[in-house]
mmCIF file of C-alpha atoms (C1' of nucleotides) in Angstrom:
data_model
loop_
_atom_site.group_PDB
_atom_site.id
_atom_site.type_symbol
_atom_site.label_atom_id
_atom_site.label_comp_id
_atom_site.label_asym_id
_atom_site.label_seq_id
_atom_site.Cartn_x
_atom_site.Cartn_y
_atom_site.Cartn_z
ATOM 1 C CA UNK A 1132 16.631 10.767 -1.736
ATOM 2 C CA UNK A 1133 15.377 13.813 -3.616
ATOM 3 C CA UNK A 1134 12.197 14.311 -5.661
ATOM 4 C CA UNK A 1135 12.916 14.174 -9.393
ATOM 5 C CA UNK A 1136 9.728 16.044 -10.294
ATOM 6 C CA UNK A 1137 9.247 18.709 -7.612
ATOM 7 C CA UNK A 1138 6.254 20.157 -9.481
ATOM 8 C CA UNK A 1139 4.281 17.034 -8.563
ATOM 9 C CA UNK A 1140 4.971 17.119 -4.815
ATOM 10 C CA UNK A 1141 1.450 16.914 -3.308
ATOM 11 C CA UNK A 1142 0.223 20.184 -1.808
ATOM 12 C CA UNK A 1143 -2.414 19.666 0.914
ATOM 13 C CA UNK A 1144 -3.461 23.314 0.630
ATOM 14 C CA UNK A 1145 -4.596 22.948 -2.956
ATOM 15 C CA UNK A 1146 -8.302 22.929 -3.764
ATOM 16 C CA UNK A 1147 -10.039 19.666 -4.427
ATOM 17 C CA UNK A 1148 -10.314 20.511 -8.109
ATOM 18 C CA UNK A 1149 -6.596 21.267 -8.285
ATOM 19 C CA UNK A 1150 -5.804 17.976 -6.571
ATOM 20 C CA UNK A 1151 -7.917 16.022 -9.002
ATOM 21 C CA UNK A 1152 -6.474 17.882 -11.983
ATOM 22 C CA UNK A 1153 -2.957 17.073 -10.806
ATOM 23 C CA UNK A 1154 -3.894 13.425 -10.441
ATOM 24 C CA UNK A 1155 -5.047 13.248 -14.057
ATOM 25 C CA UNK A 1156 -1.764 14.809 -15.113
ATOM 26 C CA UNK A 1157 0.211 12.361 -12.978
ATOM 27 C CA UNK A 1158 -1.656 9.428 -14.520
ATOM 28 C CA UNK A 1159 -0.665 10.750 -17.931
ATOM 29 C CA UNK A 1160 3.043 10.915 -17.161
ATOM 30 C CA UNK A 1161 3.083 7.656 -15.181
ATOM 31 C CA UNK A 1162 4.381 4.491 -16.839
ATOM 32 C CA UNK A 1163 2.267 1.411 -16.200
ATOM 33 C CA UNK A 1164 4.754 -0.925 -17.844
ATOM 34 C CA UNK A 1165 8.082 -2.439 -16.820
ATOM 35 C CA UNK A 1166 10.749 0.232 -17.083
ATOM 36 C CA UNK A 1167 13.826 -0.301 -14.971
ATOM 37 C CA UNK A 1168 12.202 -2.245 -12.156
ATOM 38 C CA UNK A 1169 14.053 -5.213 -10.653
ATOM 39 C CA UNK A 1170 13.156 -8.775 -11.650
ATOM 40 C CA UNK A 1171 11.053 -10.675 -9.092
ATOM 41 C CA UNK A 1172 13.773 -13.327 -8.764
ATOM 42 C CA UNK A 1173 16.246 -10.627 -7.725
ATOM 43 C CA UNK A 1174 14.229 -9.471 -4.724
ATOM 44 C CA UNK A 1175 13.044 -12.762 -3.245
ATOM 45 C CA UNK A 1176 12.705 -12.788 0.532
ATOM 46 C CA UNK A 1177 12.425 -16.314 1.929
ATOM 47 C CA UNK A 1178 12.394 -15.725 5.664
ATOM 48 C CA UNK A 1179 10.835 -12.988 7.794
ATOM 49 C CA UNK A 1180 13.393 -10.281 8.519
ATOM 50 C CA UNK A 1181 14.274 -8.621 11.805
ATOM 51 C CA UNK A 1182 13.994 -4.849 12.040
ATOM 52 C CA UNK A 1183 16.666 -4.722 14.743
ATOM 53 C CA UNK A 1184 19.288 -6.695 12.832
ATOM 54 C CA UNK A 1185 20.595 -4.249 10.287
ATOM 55 C CA UNK A 1186 23.502 -4.848 7.998
ATOM 56 C CA UNK A 1187 25.424 -2.512 5.785
ATOM 57 C CA UNK A 1188 24.980 -2.187 2.062
ATOM 58 C CA UNK A 1189 26.802 -4.930 0.137
ATOM 59 C CA UNK A 1190 27.356 -5.328 -3.583
ATOM 60 C CA UNK A 1191 24.930 -4.192 -6.235
ATOM 61 C CA UNK A 1192 21.772 -6.165 -5.412
ATOM 62 C CA UNK A 1193 18.501 -4.255 -5.805
ATOM 63 C CA UNK A 1194 17.318 -2.202 -2.825
ATOM 64 C CA UNK A 1195 13.600 -2.257 -2.033
ATOM 65 C CA UNK A 1196 12.081 0.356 0.256
ATOM 66 C CA UNK A 1197 8.780 -0.253 2.067
ATOM 67 C CA UNK A 1198 6.784 2.773 3.262
ATOM 68 C CA UNK A 1199 3.985 2.930 5.836
ATOM 69 C CA UNK A 1200 2.360 5.421 8.200
ATOM 70 C CA UNK A 1201 1.054 5.567 11.747
ATOM 71 C CA UNK A 1202 -0.850 8.358 13.478
ATOM 72 C CA UNK A 1203 -1.086 10.022 16.849
ATOM 73 C CA UNK A 1204 -3.362 12.983 17.517
ATOM 74 C CA UNK A 1205 -2.791 15.406 14.670
ATOM 75 C CA UNK A 1206 0.537 13.999 13.591
ATOM 76 C CA UNK A 1207 1.429 11.507 10.876
ATOM 77 C CA UNK A 1208 4.539 9.384 11.298
ATOM 78 C CA UNK A 1209 6.018 7.774 8.223
ATOM 79 C CA UNK A 1210 8.615 5.017 8.218
ATOM 80 C CA UNK A 1211 10.797 3.705 5.402
ATOM 81 C CA UNK A 1212 12.562 0.361 5.634
ATOM 82 C CA UNK A 1213 15.217 -0.342 3.009
ATOM 83 C CA UNK A 1214 15.998 -3.988 2.288
ATOM 84 C CA UNK A 1215 18.754 -5.530 0.189
ATOM 85 C CA UNK A 1216 18.648 -9.294 -0.240
ATOM 86 C CA UNK A 1217 17.871 -10.767 3.164
ATOM 87 C CA UNK A 1218 19.063 -7.749 5.118
ATOM 88 C CA UNK A 1219 17.543 -4.569 6.453
ATOM 89 C CA UNK A 1220 20.045 -1.895 5.436
ATOM 90 C CA UNK A 1221 18.353 1.297 6.652
ATOM 91 C CA UNK A 1222 15.345 2.570 8.566
ATOM 92 C CA UNK A 1223 14.184 6.173 8.381
ATOM 93 C CA UNK A 1224 11.288 8.078 9.927
ATOM 94 C CA UNK A 1225 9.540 11.324 9.139
ATOM 95 C CA UNK A 1226 6.710 13.199 10.788
ATOM 96 C CA UNK A 1227 4.357 15.954 9.757
ATOM 97 C CA UNK A 1228 1.324 17.748 11.151
ATOM 98 C CA UNK A 1229 -1.827 16.505 9.483
ATOM 99 C CA UNK A 1230 -3.481 19.336 7.579
ATOM 100 C CA UNK A 1231 -6.367 17.665 5.792
ATOM 101 C CA UNK A 1232 -8.743 14.808 6.679
ATOM 102 C CA UNK A 1233 -8.796 11.436 4.992
ATOM 103 C CA UNK A 1234 -10.729 11.679 1.739
ATOM 104 C CA UNK A 1235 -11.007 8.537 -0.409
ATOM 105 C CA UNK A 1236 -9.155 9.244 -3.637
ATOM 106 C CA UNK A 1237 -6.989 12.022 -2.183
ATOM 107 C CA UNK A 1238 -4.814 10.038 0.216
ATOM 108 C CA UNK A 1239 -1.504 11.166 -1.266
ATOM 109 C CA UNK A 1240 -2.274 14.783 -0.346
ATOM 110 C CA UNK A 1241 -2.777 13.794 3.291
ATOM 111 C CA UNK A 1242 0.140 11.394 3.650
ATOM 112 C CA UNK A 1243 2.561 12.631 1.011
ATOM 113 C CA UNK A 1244 4.162 15.156 3.364
ATOM 114 C CA UNK A 1245 5.369 12.736 6.040
ATOM 115 C CA UNK A 1246 6.418 10.221 3.385
ATOM 116 C CA UNK A 1247 8.588 12.774 1.605
ATOM 117 C CA UNK A 1248 9.995 13.803 4.984
ATOM 118 C CA UNK A 1249 11.040 10.196 5.636
ATOM 119 C CA UNK A 1250 12.390 9.534 2.142
ATOM 120 C CA UNK A 1251 14.375 12.781 2.331
ATOM 121 C CA UNK A 1252 16.485 11.370 5.156
ATOM 122 C CA UNK A 1253 17.077 8.027 3.445
ATOM 123 C CA UNK A 1254 20.734 7.738 2.412
ATOM 124 C CA UNK A 1255 20.535 4.591 0.252
ATOM 125 C CA UNK A 1256 19.035 4.815 -3.229
ATOM 126 C CA UNK A 1257 16.093 2.387 -3.652
ATOM 127 C CA UNK A 1258 15.456 0.525 -6.917
ATOM 128 C CA UNK A 1259 11.815 -0.058 -5.972
ATOM 129 C CA UNK A 1260 9.343 1.661 -3.645
ATOM 130 C CA UNK A 1261 6.485 -0.323 -2.096
ATOM 131 C CA UNK A 1262 3.625 1.690 -0.593
ATOM 132 C CA UNK A 1263 0.678 0.806 1.614
ATOM 133 C CA UNK A 1264 -2.248 1.880 -0.541
ATOM 134 C CA UNK A 1265 -3.355 1.890 -4.133
ATOM 135 C CA UNK A 1266 -1.408 2.729 -7.245
ATOM 136 C CA UNK A 1267 -3.320 2.532 -10.508
ATOM 137 C CA UNK A 1268 -6.384 1.109 -8.732
ATOM 138 C CA UNK A 1269 -7.714 4.624 -8.278
ATOM 139 C CA UNK A 1270 -10.518 6.766 -9.765
ATOM 140 C CA UNK A 1271 -8.031 8.812 -11.761
ATOM 141 C CA UNK A 1272 -5.316 6.111 -11.947
ATOM 142 C CA UNK A 1273 -3.157 8.131 -9.574
ATOM 143 C CA UNK A 1274 -3.185 6.589 -6.109
ATOM 144 C CA UNK A 1275 -0.519 7.108 -3.455
ATOM 145 C CA UNK A 1276 1.993 4.757 -5.100
ATOM 146 C CA UNK A 1277 1.558 6.357 -8.508
ATOM 147 C CA UNK A 1278 1.780 9.896 -7.175
ATOM 148 C CA UNK A 1279 4.976 9.305 -5.198
ATOM 149 C CA UNK A 1280 6.454 7.001 -7.823
ATOM 150 C CA UNK A 1281 6.165 9.868 -10.319
ATOM 151 C CA UNK A 1282 7.476 12.458 -7.838
ATOM 152 C CA UNK A 1283 10.658 10.378 -7.427
ATOM 153 C CA UNK A 1284 10.491 8.901 -10.940
ATOM 154 C CA UNK A 1285 11.184 5.528 -9.362
ATOM 155 C CA UNK A 1286 9.574 2.114 -9.915
ATOM 156 C CA UNK A 1287 6.731 1.955 -7.383
ATOM 157 C CA UNK A 1288 4.016 -0.512 -6.363
ATOM 158 C CA UNK A 1289 0.839 -0.039 -4.332
ATOM 159 C CA UNK A 1290 -0.301 -2.749 -1.906
ATOM 160 C CA UNK A 1291 -3.764 -2.191 -0.402
ATOM 161 C CA UNK A 1292 -5.726 -4.275 2.068
ATOM 162 C CA UNK A 1293 -9.038 -3.089 0.624
ATOM 163 C CA UNK A 1294 -10.298 -2.385 -2.874
ATOM 164 C CA UNK A 1295 -10.876 1.309 -3.631
ATOM 165 C CA UNK A 1296 -12.539 0.941 -7.034
ATOM 166 C CA UNK A 1297 -12.608 -1.214 -10.143
ATOM 167 C CA UNK A 1298 -14.294 -4.522 -10.906
ATOM 168 C CA UNK A 1299 -12.805 -7.917 -9.960
ATOM 169 C CA UNK A 1300 -12.903 -10.447 -12.830
ATOM 170 C CA UNK A 1301 -14.657 -12.850 -10.479
ATOM 171 C CA UNK A 1302 -16.414 -12.608 -7.139
ATOM 172 C CA UNK A 1303 -14.126 -12.236 -4.140
ATOM 173 C CA UNK A 1304 -16.885 -13.042 -1.667
ATOM 174 C CA UNK A 1305 -15.734 -16.625 -1.163
ATOM 175 C CA UNK A 1306 -12.302 -17.600 0.191
ATOM 176 C CA UNK A 1307 -9.731 -18.193 -2.585
ATOM 177 C CA UNK A 1308 -6.922 -20.722 -2.554
ATOM 178 C CA UNK A 1309 -3.432 -19.450 -1.816
ATOM 179 C CA UNK A 1310 -1.682 -18.198 -4.941
ATOM 180 C CA UNK A 1311 -4.867 -17.093 -6.731
ATOM 181 C CA UNK A 1312 -4.641 -13.840 -8.719
ATOM 182 C CA UNK A 1313 -7.815 -12.110 -9.881
ATOM 183 C CA UNK A 1314 -7.577 -9.177 -12.333
ATOM 184 C CA UNK A 1315 -9.177 -5.878 -11.315
ATOM 185 C CA UNK A 1316 -10.736 -4.234 -14.353
ATOM 186 C CA UNK A 1317 -11.434 -0.573 -14.926
ATOM 187 C CA UNK A 1318 -15.156 0.190 -14.816
ATOM 188 C CA UNK A 1319 -17.173 3.395 -15.166
ATOM 189 C CA UNK A 1320 -15.736 4.747 -11.894
ATOM 190 C CA UNK A 1321 -12.226 4.884 -13.370
ATOM 191 C CA UNK A 1322 -10.713 7.191 -15.992
ATOM 192 C CA UNK A 1323 -9.392 4.330 -18.121
ATOM 193 C CA UNK A 1324 -10.714 2.418 -21.101
ATOM 194 C CA UNK A 1325 -13.170 -0.114 -19.652
ATOM 195 C CA UNK A 1326 -11.511 -3.511 -19.522
ATOM 196 C CA UNK A 1327 -8.057 -2.173 -18.665
ATOM 197 C CA UNK A 1328 -6.412 -4.314 -15.993
ATOM 198 C CA UNK A 1329 -5.650 -1.866 -13.174
ATOM 199 C CA UNK A 1330 -4.089 -4.415 -10.853
ATOM 200 C CA UNK A 1331 -4.759 -7.751 -9.171
ATOM 201 C CA UNK A 1332 -6.385 -9.170 -6.090
ATOM 202 C CA UNK A 1333 -3.685 -11.528 -4.828
ATOM 203 C CA UNK A 1334 -4.356 -14.323 -2.375
ATOM 204 C CA UNK A 1335 -0.879 -14.156 -0.898
ATOM 205 C CA UNK A 1336 -1.780 -16.393 2.009
ATOM 206 C CA UNK A 1337 -4.597 -18.731 2.971
ATOM 207 C CA UNK A 1338 -5.358 -21.138 5.792
ATOM 208 C CA UNK A 1339 -5.473 -24.884 5.085
ATOM 209 C CA UNK A 1340 -9.154 -24.916 5.948
ATOM 210 C CA UNK A 1341 -10.785 -21.659 4.751
ATOM 211 C CA UNK A 1342 -14.188 -23.003 5.833
ATOM 212 C CA UNK A 1343 -13.493 -22.153 9.422
ATOM 213 C CA UNK A 1344 -11.352 -19.075 9.102
ATOM 214 C CA UNK A 1345 -9.979 -17.358 6.060
ATOM 215 C CA UNK A 1346 -7.606 -14.596 4.949
ATOM 216 C CA UNK A 1347 -8.615 -11.760 2.612
ATOM 217 C CA UNK A 1348 -6.602 -11.038 -0.520
ATOM 218 C CA UNK A 1349 -4.382 -7.998 -0.967
ATOM 219 C CA UNK A 1350 -4.801 -5.600 -3.874
ATOM 220 C CA UNK A 1351 -1.632 -4.970 -5.834
ATOM 221 C CA UNK A 1352 -1.380 -2.307 -8.499
ATOM 222 C CA UNK A 1353 1.389 -0.607 -10.429
ATOM 223 C CA UNK A 1354 2.471 2.786 -9.166
ATOM 224 C CA UNK A 1355 5.053 3.734 -11.772
ATOM 225 C CA UNK A 1356 7.523 1.990 -14.119
ATOM 226 C CA UNK A 1357 6.079 -1.455 -13.491
ATOM 227 C CA UNK A 1358 3.317 -3.519 -15.116
ATOM 228 C CA UNK A 1359 0.395 -4.961 -13.176
ATOM 229 C CA UNK A 1360 1.704 -8.484 -13.811
ATOM 230 C CA UNK A 1361 5.254 -7.785 -12.667
ATOM 231 C CA UNK A 1362 3.932 -5.865 -9.655
ATOM 232 C CA UNK A 1363 2.016 -8.920 -8.333
ATOM 233 C CA UNK A 1364 5.004 -11.169 -8.971
ATOM 234 C CA UNK A 1365 7.359 -8.797 -7.173
ATOM 235 C CA UNK A 1366 5.043 -8.598 -4.171
ATOM 236 C CA UNK A 1367 4.634 -12.391 -4.136
ATOM 237 C CA UNK A 1368 8.414 -12.813 -4.221
ATOM 238 C CA UNK A 1369 8.740 -10.721 -1.063
ATOM 239 C CA UNK A 1370 6.011 -12.513 0.901
ATOM 240 C CA UNK A 1371 8.217 -14.523 3.284
ATOM 241 C CA UNK A 1372 5.168 -16.536 4.309
ATOM 242 C CA UNK A 1373 3.032 -13.576 5.342
ATOM 243 C CA UNK A 1374 0.002 -11.941 3.784
ATOM 244 C CA UNK A 1375 1.799 -8.630 3.314
ATOM 245 C CA UNK A 1376 5.200 -8.283 1.616
ATOM 246 C CA UNK A 1377 8.123 -7.966 4.013
ATOM 247 C CA UNK A 1378 8.956 -4.322 3.179
ATOM 248 C CA UNK A 1379 5.425 -3.243 4.151
ATOM 249 C CA UNK A 1380 5.259 -5.475 7.196
ATOM 250 C CA UNK A 1381 8.514 -4.050 8.534
ATOM 251 C CA UNK A 1382 7.602 -0.464 7.656
ATOM 252 C CA UNK A 1383 4.355 -0.934 9.559
ATOM 253 C CA UNK A 1384 6.298 -2.011 12.641
ATOM 254 C CA UNK A 1385 8.868 0.745 12.217
ATOM 255 C CA UNK A 1386 6.137 3.383 11.990
ATOM 256 C CA UNK A 1387 4.466 2.319 15.224
ATOM 257 C CA UNK A 1388 7.887 2.037 16.906
ATOM 258 C CA UNK A 1389 8.571 5.568 15.719
ATOM 259 C CA UNK A 1390 5.450 6.788 17.502
ATOM 260 C CA UNK A 1391 6.551 5.619 20.948
ATOM 261 C "C1'" DG B 606 -31.169 11.585 -4.046
ATOM 262 C "C1'" DC B 607 -28.558 6.817 -2.995
ATOM 263 C "C1'" DG B 608 -24.510 4.195 -2.380
ATOM 264 C "C1'" DA B 609 -19.311 3.538 -2.396
ATOM 265 C "C1'" DC B 610 -15.170 4.847 -0.473
ATOM 266 C "C1'" DA B 611 -6.957 3.106 -0.076
ATOM 267 C "C1'" DG B 612 -5.410 4.864 5.051
ATOM 268 C "C1'" DA C 1188 -5.707 4.803 10.483
ATOM 269 C "C1'" DT C 1189 -7.057 4.117 15.824
ATOM 270 C "C1'" DC C 1190 -9.205 2.152 20.642
ATOM 271 C "C1'" DT C 1191 -7.642 -3.454 22.541
ATOM 272 C "C1'" DT C 1192 -7.331 -9.573 25.608
ATOM 273 C "C1'" DG C 1193 -7.930 -13.548 25.039
ATOM 274 C "C1'" DT C 1194 -8.585 -17.361 22.220
ATOM 275 C "C1'" DC C 1195 -9.104 -20.817 18.592
ATOM 276 C "C1'" DG C 1196 -6.741 -23.821 15.145
ATOM 277 C "C1'" DC C 1197 -3.143 -25.574 11.012
#
DNA sequence: GCGACAG
DNA sequence: ATCTTGTCGC
């Protein structure tokens, strides 16, 4: 697939000020409301899928693409796994030399290159992109999922394993029951009206007895063309019994496979 | 100055 | 993100 807005392709050689300025601009053109994204019921994944059992595209069901990265020395490997219904329909990889270090808040400038490299070789046309990292839960409301969602002008969701910024509506220190969703509000650290719901902490999975051993929530936020509420529901629909949604879980595996 | 900080 | 075996419990 090809970028729809080439002017927003992240440039790792830009100055920090330029990066931050571009992020504010991206947040302004991003849509944090449902606009052409699939319905959660249309992308349900009941059982864990197998990366090695691929099937060809069939019919007009929505295609969801999961994206994740792995690293070796100075190289970033990005993998995209495209899923339609209960089938993996395509797997693509991309790799790029790492040019800048990891800086919280500027992740898309470090990992955007390999991701675009991978998406460039994808032949199917995804209806939804799911990224490992934040979307609107970001200092300038322009995390990885928002940045790339805008670059491709495609519905996009960010799924993070840790909270970058924002204020949970309630404490997340104690284990939550499975299915719990806690709003993440904008606070002073975010360029949004205080009280804006940036995303949700979602307890996608929990053990029967959290006293002994518990699972942490995931942090789901809209990237582009999806609301915070629909984003959590979409991710929950693709859980297949795991903490992380199937597209991300498979992309994670594909990326480490791609390394070796 | 101090603390916080996706992957 | 990455370096890594066994081990405990629904």
